[in-house]
mmCIF file of N, CA and C in Angstrom:
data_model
loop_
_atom_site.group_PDB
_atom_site.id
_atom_site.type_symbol
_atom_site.label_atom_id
_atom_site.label_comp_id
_atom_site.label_asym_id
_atom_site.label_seq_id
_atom_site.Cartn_x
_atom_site.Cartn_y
_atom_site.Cartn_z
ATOM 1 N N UNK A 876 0.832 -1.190 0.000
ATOM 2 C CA UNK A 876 0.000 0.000 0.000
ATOM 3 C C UNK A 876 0.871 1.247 0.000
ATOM 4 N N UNK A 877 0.677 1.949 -0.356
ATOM 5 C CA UNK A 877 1.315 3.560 -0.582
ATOM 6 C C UNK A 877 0.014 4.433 -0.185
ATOM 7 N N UNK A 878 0.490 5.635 0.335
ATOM 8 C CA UNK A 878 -0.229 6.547 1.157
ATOM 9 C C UNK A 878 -0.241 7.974 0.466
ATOM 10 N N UNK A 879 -0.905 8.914 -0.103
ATOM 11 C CA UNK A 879 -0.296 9.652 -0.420
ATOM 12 C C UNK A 879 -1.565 10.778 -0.125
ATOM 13 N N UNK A 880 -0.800 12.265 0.729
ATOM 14 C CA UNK A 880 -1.105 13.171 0.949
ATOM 15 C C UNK A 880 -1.025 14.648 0.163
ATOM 16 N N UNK A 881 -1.783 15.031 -0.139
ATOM 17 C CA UNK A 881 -1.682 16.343 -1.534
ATOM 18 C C UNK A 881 -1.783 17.625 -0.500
ATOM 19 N N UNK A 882 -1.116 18.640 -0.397
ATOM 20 C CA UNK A 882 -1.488 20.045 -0.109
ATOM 21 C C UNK A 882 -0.909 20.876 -0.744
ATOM 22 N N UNK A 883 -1.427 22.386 -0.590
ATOM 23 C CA UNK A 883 -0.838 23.640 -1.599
ATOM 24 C C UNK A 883 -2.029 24.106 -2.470
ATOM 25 N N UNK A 884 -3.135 23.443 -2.285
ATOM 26 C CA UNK A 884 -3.719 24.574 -3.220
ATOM 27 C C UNK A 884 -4.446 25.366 -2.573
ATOM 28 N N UNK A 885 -5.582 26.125 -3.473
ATOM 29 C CA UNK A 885 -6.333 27.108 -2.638
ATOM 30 C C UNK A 885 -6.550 28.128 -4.175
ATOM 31 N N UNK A 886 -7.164 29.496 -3.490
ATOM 32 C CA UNK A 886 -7.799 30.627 -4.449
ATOM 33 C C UNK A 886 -6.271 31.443 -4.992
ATOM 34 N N UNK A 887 -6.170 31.701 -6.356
ATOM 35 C CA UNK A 887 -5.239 32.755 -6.700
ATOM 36 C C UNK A 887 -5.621 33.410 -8.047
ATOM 37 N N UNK A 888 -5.080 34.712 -8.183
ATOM 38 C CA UNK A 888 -5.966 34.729 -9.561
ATOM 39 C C UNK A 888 -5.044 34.576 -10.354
ATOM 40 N N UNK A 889 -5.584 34.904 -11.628
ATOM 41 C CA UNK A 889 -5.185 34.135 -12.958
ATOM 42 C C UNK A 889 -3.596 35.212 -13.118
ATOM 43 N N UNK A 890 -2.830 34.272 -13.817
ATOM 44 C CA UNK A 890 -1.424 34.756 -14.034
ATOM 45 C C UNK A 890 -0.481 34.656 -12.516
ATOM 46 N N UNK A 891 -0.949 33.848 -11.971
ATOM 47 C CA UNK A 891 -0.386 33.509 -10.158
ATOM 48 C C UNK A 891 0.302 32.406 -10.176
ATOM 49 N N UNK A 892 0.812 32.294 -9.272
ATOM 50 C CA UNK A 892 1.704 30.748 -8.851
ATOM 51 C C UNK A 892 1.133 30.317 -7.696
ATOM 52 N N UNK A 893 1.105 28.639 -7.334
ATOM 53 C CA UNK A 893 0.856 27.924 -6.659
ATOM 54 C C UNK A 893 1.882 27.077 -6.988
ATOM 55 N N UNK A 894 2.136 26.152 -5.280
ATOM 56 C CA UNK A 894 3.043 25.129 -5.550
ATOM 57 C C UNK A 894 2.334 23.602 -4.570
ATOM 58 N N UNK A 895 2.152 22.375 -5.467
ATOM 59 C CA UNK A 895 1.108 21.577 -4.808
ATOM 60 C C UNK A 895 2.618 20.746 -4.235
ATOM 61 N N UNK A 896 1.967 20.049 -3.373
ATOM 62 C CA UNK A 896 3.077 19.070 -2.522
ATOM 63 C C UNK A 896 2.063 17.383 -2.721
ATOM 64 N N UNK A 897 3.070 16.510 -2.743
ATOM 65 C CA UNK A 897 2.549 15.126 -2.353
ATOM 66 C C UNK A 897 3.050 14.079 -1.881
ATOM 67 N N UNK A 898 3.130 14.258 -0.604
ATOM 68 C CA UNK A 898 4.092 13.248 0.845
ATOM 69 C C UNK A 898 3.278 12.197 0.246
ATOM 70 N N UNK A 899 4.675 11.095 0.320
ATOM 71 C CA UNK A 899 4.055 9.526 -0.059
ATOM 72 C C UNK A 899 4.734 9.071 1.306
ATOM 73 N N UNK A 900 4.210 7.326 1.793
ATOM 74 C CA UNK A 900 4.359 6.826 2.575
ATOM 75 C C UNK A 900 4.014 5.761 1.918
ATOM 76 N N UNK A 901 4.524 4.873 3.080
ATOM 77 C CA UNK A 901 4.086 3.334 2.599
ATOM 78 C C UNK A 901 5.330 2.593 1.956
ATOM 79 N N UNK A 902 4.937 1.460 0.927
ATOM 80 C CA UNK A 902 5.339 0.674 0.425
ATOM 81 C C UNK A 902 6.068 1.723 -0.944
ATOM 82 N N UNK A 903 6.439 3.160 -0.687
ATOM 83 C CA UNK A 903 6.607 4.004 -1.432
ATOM 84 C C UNK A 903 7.998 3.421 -2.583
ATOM 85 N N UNK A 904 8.820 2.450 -2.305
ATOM 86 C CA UNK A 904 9.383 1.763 -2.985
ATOM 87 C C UNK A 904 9.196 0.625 -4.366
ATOM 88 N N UNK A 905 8.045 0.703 -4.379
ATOM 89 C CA UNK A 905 7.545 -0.203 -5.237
ATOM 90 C C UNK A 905 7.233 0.731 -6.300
ATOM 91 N N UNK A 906 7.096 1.926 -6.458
ATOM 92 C CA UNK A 906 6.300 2.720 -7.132
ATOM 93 C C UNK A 906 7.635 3.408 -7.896
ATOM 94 N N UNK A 907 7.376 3.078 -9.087
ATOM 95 C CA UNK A 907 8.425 3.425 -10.527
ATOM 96 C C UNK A 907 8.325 5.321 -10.768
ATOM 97 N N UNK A 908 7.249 5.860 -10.760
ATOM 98 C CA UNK A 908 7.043 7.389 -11.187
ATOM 99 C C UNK A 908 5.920 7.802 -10.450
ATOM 100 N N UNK A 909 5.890 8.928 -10.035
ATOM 101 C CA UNK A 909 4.384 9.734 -9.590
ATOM 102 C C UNK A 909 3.814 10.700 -10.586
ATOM 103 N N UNK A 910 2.610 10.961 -10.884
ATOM 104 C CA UNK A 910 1.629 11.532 -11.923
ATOM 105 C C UNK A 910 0.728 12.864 -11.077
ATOM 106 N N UNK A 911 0.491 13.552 -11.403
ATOM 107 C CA UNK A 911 -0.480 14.323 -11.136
ATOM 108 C C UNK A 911 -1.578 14.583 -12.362
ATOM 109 N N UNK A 912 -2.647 14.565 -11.180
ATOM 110 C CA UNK A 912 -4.029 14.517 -12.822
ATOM 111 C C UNK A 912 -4.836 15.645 -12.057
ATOM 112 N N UNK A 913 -5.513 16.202 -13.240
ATOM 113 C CA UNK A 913 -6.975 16.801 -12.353
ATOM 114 C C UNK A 913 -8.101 16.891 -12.989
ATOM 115 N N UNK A 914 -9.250 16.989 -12.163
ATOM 116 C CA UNK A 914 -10.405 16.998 -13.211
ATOM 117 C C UNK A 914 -11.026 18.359 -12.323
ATOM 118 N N UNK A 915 -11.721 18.966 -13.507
ATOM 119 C CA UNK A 915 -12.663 19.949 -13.728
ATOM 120 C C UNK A 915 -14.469 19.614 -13.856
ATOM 121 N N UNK A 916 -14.963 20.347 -12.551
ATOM 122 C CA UNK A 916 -16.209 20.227 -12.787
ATOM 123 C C UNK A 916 -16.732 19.861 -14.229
ATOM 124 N N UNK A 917 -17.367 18.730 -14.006
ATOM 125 C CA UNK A 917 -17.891 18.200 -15.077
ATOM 126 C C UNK A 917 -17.214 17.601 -16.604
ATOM 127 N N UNK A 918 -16.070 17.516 -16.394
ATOM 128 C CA UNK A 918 -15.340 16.941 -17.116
ATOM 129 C C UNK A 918 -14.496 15.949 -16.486
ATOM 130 N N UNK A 919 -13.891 15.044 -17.670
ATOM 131 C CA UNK A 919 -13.026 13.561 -17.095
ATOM 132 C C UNK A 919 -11.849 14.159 -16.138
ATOM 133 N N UNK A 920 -11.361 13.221 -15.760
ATOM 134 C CA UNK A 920 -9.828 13.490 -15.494
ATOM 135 C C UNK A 920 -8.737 13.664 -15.774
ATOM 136 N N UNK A 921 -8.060 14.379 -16.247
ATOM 137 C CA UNK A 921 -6.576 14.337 -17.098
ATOM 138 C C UNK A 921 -5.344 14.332 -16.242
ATOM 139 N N UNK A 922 -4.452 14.247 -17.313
ATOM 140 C CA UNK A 922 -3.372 13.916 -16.932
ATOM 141 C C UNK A 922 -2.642 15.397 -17.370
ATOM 142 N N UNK A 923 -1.521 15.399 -16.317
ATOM 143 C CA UNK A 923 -0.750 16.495 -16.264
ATOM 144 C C UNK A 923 0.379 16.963 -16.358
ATOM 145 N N UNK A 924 1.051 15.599 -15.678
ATOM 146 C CA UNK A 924 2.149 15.716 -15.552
ATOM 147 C C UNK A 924 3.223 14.597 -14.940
ATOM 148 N N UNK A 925 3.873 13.833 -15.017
ATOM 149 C CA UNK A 925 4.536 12.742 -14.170
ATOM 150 C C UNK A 925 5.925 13.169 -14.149
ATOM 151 N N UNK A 926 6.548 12.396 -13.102
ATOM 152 C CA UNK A 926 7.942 12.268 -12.948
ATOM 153 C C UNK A 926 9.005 10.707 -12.628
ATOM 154 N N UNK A 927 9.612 10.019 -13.001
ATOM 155 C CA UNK A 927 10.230 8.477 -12.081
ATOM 156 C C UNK A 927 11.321 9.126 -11.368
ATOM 157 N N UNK A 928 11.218 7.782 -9.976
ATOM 158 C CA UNK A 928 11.677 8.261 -8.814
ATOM 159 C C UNK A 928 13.007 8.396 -9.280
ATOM 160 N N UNK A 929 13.687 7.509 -10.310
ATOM 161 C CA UNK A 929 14.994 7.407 -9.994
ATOM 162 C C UNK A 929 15.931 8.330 -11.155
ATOM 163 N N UNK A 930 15.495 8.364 -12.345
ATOM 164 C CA UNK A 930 16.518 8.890 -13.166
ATOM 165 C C UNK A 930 15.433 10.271 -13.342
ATOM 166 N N UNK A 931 14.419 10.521 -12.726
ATOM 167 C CA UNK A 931 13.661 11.777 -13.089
ATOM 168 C C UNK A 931 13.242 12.564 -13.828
ATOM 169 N N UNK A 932 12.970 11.622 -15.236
ATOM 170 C CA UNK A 932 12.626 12.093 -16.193
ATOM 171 C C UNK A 932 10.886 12.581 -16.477
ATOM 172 N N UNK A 933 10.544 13.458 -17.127
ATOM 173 C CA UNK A 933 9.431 14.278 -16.999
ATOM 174 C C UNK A 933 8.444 14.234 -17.805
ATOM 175 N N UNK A 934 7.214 14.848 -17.760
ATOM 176 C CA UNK A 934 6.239 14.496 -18.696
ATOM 177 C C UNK A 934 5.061 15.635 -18.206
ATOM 178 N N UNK A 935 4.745 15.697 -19.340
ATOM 179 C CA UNK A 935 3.568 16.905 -19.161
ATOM 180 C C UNK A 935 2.503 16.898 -20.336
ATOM 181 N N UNK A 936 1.292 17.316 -19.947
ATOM 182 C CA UNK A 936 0.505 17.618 -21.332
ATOM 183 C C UNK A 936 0.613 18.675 -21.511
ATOM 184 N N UNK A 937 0.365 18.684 -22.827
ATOM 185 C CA UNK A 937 0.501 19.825 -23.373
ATOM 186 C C UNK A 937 0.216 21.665 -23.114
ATOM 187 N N UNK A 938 -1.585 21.457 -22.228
ATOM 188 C CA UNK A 938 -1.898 22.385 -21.966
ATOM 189 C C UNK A 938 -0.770 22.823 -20.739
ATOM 190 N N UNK A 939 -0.095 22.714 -20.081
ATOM 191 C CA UNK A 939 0.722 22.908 -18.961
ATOM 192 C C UNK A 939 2.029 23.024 -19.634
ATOM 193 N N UNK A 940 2.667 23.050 -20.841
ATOM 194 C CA UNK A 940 4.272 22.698 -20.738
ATOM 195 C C UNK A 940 4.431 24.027 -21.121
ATOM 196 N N UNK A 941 5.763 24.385 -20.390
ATOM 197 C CA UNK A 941 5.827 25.955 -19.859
ATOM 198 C C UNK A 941 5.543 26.754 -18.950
ATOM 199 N N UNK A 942 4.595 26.196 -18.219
ATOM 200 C CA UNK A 942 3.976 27.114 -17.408
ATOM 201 C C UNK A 942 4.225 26.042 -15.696
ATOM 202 N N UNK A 943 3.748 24.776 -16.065
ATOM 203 C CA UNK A 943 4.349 23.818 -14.619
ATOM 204 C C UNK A 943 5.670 22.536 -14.801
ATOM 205 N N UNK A 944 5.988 22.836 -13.506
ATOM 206 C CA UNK A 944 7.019 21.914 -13.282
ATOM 207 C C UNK A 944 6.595 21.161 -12.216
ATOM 208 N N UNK A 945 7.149 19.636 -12.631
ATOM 209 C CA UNK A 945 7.214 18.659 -11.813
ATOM 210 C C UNK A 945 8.663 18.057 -11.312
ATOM 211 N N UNK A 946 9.072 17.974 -9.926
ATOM 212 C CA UNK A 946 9.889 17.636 -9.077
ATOM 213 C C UNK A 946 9.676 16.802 -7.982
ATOM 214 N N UNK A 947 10.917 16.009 -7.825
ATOM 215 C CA UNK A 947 10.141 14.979 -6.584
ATOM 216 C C UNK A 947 11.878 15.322 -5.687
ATOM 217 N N UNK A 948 11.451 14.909 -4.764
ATOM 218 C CA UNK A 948 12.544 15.033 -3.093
ATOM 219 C C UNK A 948 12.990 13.411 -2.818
ATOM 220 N N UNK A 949 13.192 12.657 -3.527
ATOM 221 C CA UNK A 949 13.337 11.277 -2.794
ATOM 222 C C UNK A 949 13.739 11.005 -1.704
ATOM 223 N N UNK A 950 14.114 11.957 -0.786
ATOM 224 C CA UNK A 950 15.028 11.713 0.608
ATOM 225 C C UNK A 950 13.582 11.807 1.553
ATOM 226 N N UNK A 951 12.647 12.894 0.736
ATOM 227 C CA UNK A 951 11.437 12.784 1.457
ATOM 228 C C UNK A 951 10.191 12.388 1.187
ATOM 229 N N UNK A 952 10.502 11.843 0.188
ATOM 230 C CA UNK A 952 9.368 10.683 -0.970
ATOM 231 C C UNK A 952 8.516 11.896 -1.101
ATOM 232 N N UNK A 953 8.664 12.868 -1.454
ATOM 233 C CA UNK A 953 7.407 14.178 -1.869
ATOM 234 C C UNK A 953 7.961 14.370 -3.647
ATOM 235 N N UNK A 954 6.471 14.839 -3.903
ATOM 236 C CA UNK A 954 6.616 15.310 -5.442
ATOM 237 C C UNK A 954 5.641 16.532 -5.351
ATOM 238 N N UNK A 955 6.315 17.534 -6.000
ATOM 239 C CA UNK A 955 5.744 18.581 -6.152
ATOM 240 C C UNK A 955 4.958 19.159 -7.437
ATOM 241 N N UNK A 956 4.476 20.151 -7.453
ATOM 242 C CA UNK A 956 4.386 20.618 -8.801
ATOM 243 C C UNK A 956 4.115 22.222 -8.885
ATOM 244 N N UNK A 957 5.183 22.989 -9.333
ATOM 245 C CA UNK A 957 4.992 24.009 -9.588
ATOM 246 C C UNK A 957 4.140 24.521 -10.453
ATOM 247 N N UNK A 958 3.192 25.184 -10.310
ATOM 248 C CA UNK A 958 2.332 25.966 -11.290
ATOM 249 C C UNK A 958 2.253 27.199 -11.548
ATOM 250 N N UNK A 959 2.664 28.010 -12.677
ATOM 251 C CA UNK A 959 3.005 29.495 -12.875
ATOM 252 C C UNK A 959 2.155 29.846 -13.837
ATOM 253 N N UNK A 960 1.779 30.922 -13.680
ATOM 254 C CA UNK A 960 0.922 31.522 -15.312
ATOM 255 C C UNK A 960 -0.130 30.915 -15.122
ATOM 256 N N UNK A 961 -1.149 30.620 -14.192
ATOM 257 C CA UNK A 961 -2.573 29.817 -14.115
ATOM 258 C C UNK A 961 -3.156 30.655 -14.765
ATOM 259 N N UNK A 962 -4.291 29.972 -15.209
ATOM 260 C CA UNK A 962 -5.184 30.345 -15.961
ATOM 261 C C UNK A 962 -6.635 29.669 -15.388
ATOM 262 N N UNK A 963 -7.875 30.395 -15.601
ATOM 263 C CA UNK A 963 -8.680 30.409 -14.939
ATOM 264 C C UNK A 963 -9.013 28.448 -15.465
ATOM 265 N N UNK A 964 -8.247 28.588 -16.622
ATOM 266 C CA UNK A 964 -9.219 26.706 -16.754
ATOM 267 C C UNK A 964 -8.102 25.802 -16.131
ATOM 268 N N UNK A 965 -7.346 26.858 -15.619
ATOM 269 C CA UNK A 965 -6.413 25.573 -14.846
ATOM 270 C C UNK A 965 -7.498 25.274 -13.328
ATOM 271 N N UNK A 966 -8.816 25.516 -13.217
ATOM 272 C CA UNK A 966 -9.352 25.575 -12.259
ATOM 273 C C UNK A 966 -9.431 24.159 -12.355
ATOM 274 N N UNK A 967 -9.313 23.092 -11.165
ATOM 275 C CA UNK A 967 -10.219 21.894 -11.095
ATOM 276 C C UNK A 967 -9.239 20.974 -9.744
ATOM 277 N N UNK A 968 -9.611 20.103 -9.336
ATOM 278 C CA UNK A 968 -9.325 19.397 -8.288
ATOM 279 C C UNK A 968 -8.230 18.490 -8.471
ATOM 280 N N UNK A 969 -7.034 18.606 -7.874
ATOM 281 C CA UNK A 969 -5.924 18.428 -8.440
ATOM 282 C C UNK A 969 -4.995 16.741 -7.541
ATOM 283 N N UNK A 970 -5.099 15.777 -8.052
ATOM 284 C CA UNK A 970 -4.852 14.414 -7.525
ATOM 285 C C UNK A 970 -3.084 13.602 -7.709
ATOM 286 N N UNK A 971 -2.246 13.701 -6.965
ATOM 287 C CA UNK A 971 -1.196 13.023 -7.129
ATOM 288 C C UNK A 971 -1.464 11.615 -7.569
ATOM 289 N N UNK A 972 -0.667 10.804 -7.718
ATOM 290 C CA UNK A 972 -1.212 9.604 -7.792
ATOM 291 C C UNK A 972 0.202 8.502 -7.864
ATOM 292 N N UNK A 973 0.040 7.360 -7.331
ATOM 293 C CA UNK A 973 1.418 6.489 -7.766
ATOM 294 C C UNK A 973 1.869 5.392 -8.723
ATOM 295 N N UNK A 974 2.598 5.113 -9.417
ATOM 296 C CA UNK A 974 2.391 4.430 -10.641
ATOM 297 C C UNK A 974 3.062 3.223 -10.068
ATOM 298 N N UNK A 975 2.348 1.800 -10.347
ATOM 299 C CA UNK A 975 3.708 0.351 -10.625
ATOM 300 C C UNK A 975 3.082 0.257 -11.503
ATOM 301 N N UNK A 976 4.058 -0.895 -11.965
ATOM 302 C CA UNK A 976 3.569 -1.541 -13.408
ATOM 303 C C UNK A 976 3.174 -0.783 -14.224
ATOM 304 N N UNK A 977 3.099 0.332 -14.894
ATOM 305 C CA UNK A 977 2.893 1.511 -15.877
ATOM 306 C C UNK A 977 1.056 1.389 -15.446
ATOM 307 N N UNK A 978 0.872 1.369 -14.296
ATOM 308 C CA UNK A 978 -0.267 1.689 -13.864
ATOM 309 C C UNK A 978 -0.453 2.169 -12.541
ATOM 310 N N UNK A 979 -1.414 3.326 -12.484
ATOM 311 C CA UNK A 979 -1.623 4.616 -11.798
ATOM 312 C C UNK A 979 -2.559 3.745 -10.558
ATOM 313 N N UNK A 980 -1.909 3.183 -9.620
ATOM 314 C CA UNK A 980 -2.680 2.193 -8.798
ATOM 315 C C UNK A 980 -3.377 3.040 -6.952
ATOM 316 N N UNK A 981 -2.139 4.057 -6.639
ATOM 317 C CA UNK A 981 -2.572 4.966 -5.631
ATOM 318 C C UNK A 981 -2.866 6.026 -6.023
ATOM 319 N N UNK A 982 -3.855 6.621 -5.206
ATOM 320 C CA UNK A 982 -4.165 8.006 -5.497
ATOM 321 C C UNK A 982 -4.110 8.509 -4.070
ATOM 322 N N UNK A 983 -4.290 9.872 -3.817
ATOM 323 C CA UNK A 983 -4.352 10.717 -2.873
ATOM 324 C C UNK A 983 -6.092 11.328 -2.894
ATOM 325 N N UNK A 984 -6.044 12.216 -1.899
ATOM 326 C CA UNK A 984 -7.134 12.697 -1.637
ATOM 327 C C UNK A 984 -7.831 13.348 -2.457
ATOM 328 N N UNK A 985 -7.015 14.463 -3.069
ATOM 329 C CA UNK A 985 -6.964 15.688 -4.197
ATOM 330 C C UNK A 985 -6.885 16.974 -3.163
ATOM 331 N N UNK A 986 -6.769 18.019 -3.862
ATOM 332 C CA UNK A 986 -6.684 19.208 -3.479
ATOM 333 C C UNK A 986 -7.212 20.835 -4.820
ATOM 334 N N UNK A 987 -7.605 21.108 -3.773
ATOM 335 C CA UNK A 987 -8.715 22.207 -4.803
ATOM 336 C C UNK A 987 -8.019 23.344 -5.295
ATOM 337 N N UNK A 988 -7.867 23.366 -6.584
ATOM 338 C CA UNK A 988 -7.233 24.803 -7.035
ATOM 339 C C UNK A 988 -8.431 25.539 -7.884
ATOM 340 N N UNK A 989 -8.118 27.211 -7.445
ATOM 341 C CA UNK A 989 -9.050 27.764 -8.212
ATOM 342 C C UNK A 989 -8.765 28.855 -8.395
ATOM 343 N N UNK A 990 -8.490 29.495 -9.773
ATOM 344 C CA UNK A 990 -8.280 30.376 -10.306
ATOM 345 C C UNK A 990 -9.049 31.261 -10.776
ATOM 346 N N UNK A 991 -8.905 32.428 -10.584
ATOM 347 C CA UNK A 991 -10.096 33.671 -10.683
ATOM 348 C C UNK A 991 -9.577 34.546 -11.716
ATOM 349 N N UNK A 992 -10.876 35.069 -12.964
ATOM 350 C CA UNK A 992 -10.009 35.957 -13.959
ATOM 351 C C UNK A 992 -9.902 37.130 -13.283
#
């Protein structure tokens, strides 16, 4: 089992920075890369952004590249994600998550970001 705790978001307006955090615990060794996804009222869930624990290579969709960064702390099993330049549709509920097997098997709580024009 892996544990994972999300904080950092909250209200900012548009063209602002936020920085989300996601303390893992657990069996946090088993887990190859961490992902962050979010979904928006009334729409699916997407994907955002990932990182692997060990050689730290990166990944982002598209709507985000440039504007967030993803980083992880391995000494403190946290992954972060910087977000700069929000934009009001970066509004939506924002979920770490942990990957084995090229599958997204833990998730966290989520945490609410919301951007105001």
């Amino acid at each position: 089992q892996v544990q994972l705790v999300e904080s950092g978001g909250g209200l900012v307006q548009a063209g602002g920075s936020l920085r989300l955090s996601c303390a893992a615990s657990g069996r946090t060794f088993s887990s190859d890369a961490m992902g962050w996804f979010r979904q928006a009222p009334g729409k699916e869930r997407e994907f955002v952004a990932a990182i692997t624990w060990s050689g730290g290579s990166t990944y982002y969709a598209d709507s985000v590249k440039g504007r967030f960064t993803i980083s992880r702390d391995n000494a403190k099993n946290t992954v972060y994600l910087q977000m700069n330049s929000l934009k009001p549709e970066d509004t939506a509920v924002y979920y770490c998550a942990a990957r084995l097997e090229r599958e997204y098997l833990y998730w966290g709580q989520g945490t609410q970001v919301t951007v105001s024009s």
